[in-house]
XYZ file of C-alpha atoms in Angstrom:
116
model
C -28.720 -35.640 9.312
C -30.242 -33.280 6.300
C -28.289 -32.910 3.795
C -27.552 -28.987 2.444
C -29.862 -29.211 -0.174
C -32.785 -30.096 1.772
C -31.575 -27.427 4.399
C -35.043 -25.022 4.982
C -33.915 -22.070 2.973
C -32.808 -23.909 -0.069
C -36.086 -25.688 -0.102
C -38.372 -22.515 0.451
C -35.972 -20.817 -2.351
C -36.664 -24.496 -4.748
C -40.844 -24.322 -3.823
C -41.164 -19.997 -4.691
C -39.169 -21.250 -8.487
C -40.877 -24.067 -8.943
C -44.241 -22.955 -7.382
C -44.722 -20.717 -9.806
C -43.788 -22.797 -13.060
C -46.467 -25.382 -11.373
C -48.654 -22.170 -11.214
C -48.934 -21.312 -14.297
C -48.847 -24.889 -15.694
C -51.709 -25.625 -13.841
C -53.594 -22.795 -15.396
C -52.704 -23.239 -18.338
C -53.519 -26.520 -18.370
C -57.259 -26.112 -16.432
C -57.567 -22.792 -19.258
C -56.897 -25.001 -22.529
C -59.098 -28.286 -20.714
C -62.028 -26.142 -20.197
C -61.670 -23.713 -23.256
C -61.327 -26.737 -25.172
C -64.604 -28.613 -23.513
C -66.682 -25.506 -23.781
C -65.889 -24.529 -27.510
C -67.299 -28.157 -28.837
C -70.548 -27.057 -26.890
C -70.180 -29.025 -23.770
C -71.573 -28.107 -20.600
C -71.839 -29.720 -17.236
C -75.764 -29.338 -17.100
C -75.510 -32.203 -19.964
C -74.540 -34.656 -17.300
C -76.825 -36.358 -15.049
C -77.165 -34.788 -11.455
C -74.344 -37.685 -10.156
C -71.802 -36.722 -12.413
C -72.487 -33.015 -12.316
C -72.090 -33.347 -8.666
C -68.852 -35.291 -9.993
C -67.978 -32.700 -12.063
C -68.469 -29.485 -9.705
C -66.731 -31.125 -7.045
C -63.758 -32.115 -8.872
C -63.364 -28.484 -10.769
C -63.663 -26.775 -6.965
C -60.927 -29.009 -6.203
C -58.948 -28.248 -8.953
C -59.665 -24.344 -8.385
C -58.782 -24.771 -4.851
C -55.581 -26.545 -5.662
C -54.719 -23.975 -7.973
C -54.820 -21.319 -5.223
C -52.469 -23.267 -2.932
C -49.773 -24.357 -5.383
C -49.973 -20.358 -6.318
C -49.903 -19.188 -2.403
C -47.109 -21.787 -2.279
C -44.583 -20.141 -4.811
C -45.427 -16.539 -3.489
C -42.296 -15.080 -2.283
C -43.383 -14.221 1.224
C -42.606 -15.755 4.006
C -45.318 -15.372 6.915
C -43.183 -15.360 9.821
C -39.680 -17.093 9.127
C -37.902 -19.828 7.397
C -38.520 -22.765 8.950
C -42.268 -21.696 9.348
C -42.264 -21.330 5.712
C -40.465 -24.125 4.569
C -43.149 -26.390 6.546
C -46.201 -24.368 5.460
C -44.807 -23.896 1.851
C -43.706 -27.897 1.470
C -47.392 -29.125 2.366
C -49.564 -26.679 0.971
C -47.444 -27.304 -2.222
C -47.705 -31.305 -1.540
C -51.842 -30.718 -0.791
C -51.976 -28.552 -3.525
C -50.514 -31.100 -6.167
C -52.383 -33.928 -4.812
C -55.861 -32.153 -5.154
C -54.976 -31.037 -8.709
C -54.616 -34.534 -10.018
C -57.454 -35.943 -7.803
C -59.991 -33.230 -9.162
C -58.749 -33.488 -12.275
C -59.021 -36.692 -12.757
C -62.550 -36.757 -10.943
C -63.817 -33.722 -13.005
C -62.424 -35.577 -16.362
C -63.807 -38.706 -15.411
C -67.522 -37.188 -14.906
C -67.105 -35.437 -18.768
C -65.878 -39.317 -19.439
C -68.647 -40.773 -18.448
C -71.157 -38.149 -19.867
C -73.057 -38.171 -23.071
C -71.352 -37.956 -26.245
C -72.496 -34.456 -27.581
């Protein structure tokens, strides 16, 4: 038996509220990290082909993750609450995973690249 705290209605409300916070945090963390890298003179073109590919894949995953997290936090229910609960839960989980994996991949490429 499911606890009331995990009911579809409460879960959707929680995801829409926390999704907005996670969206702002993901955009802010990405902007600060990329801003500091670029202001230091670093560019993806400095990387070897393999590391550049790793960086671009990571950056792409982070971009997709921000979209997924943003959609999860959007206060729109596409059809009904059970469908929204399923979809928002899955996109929030996938978005969070892609943010972590993409960010780690991009930072690994930076760290393995030349020390400018």
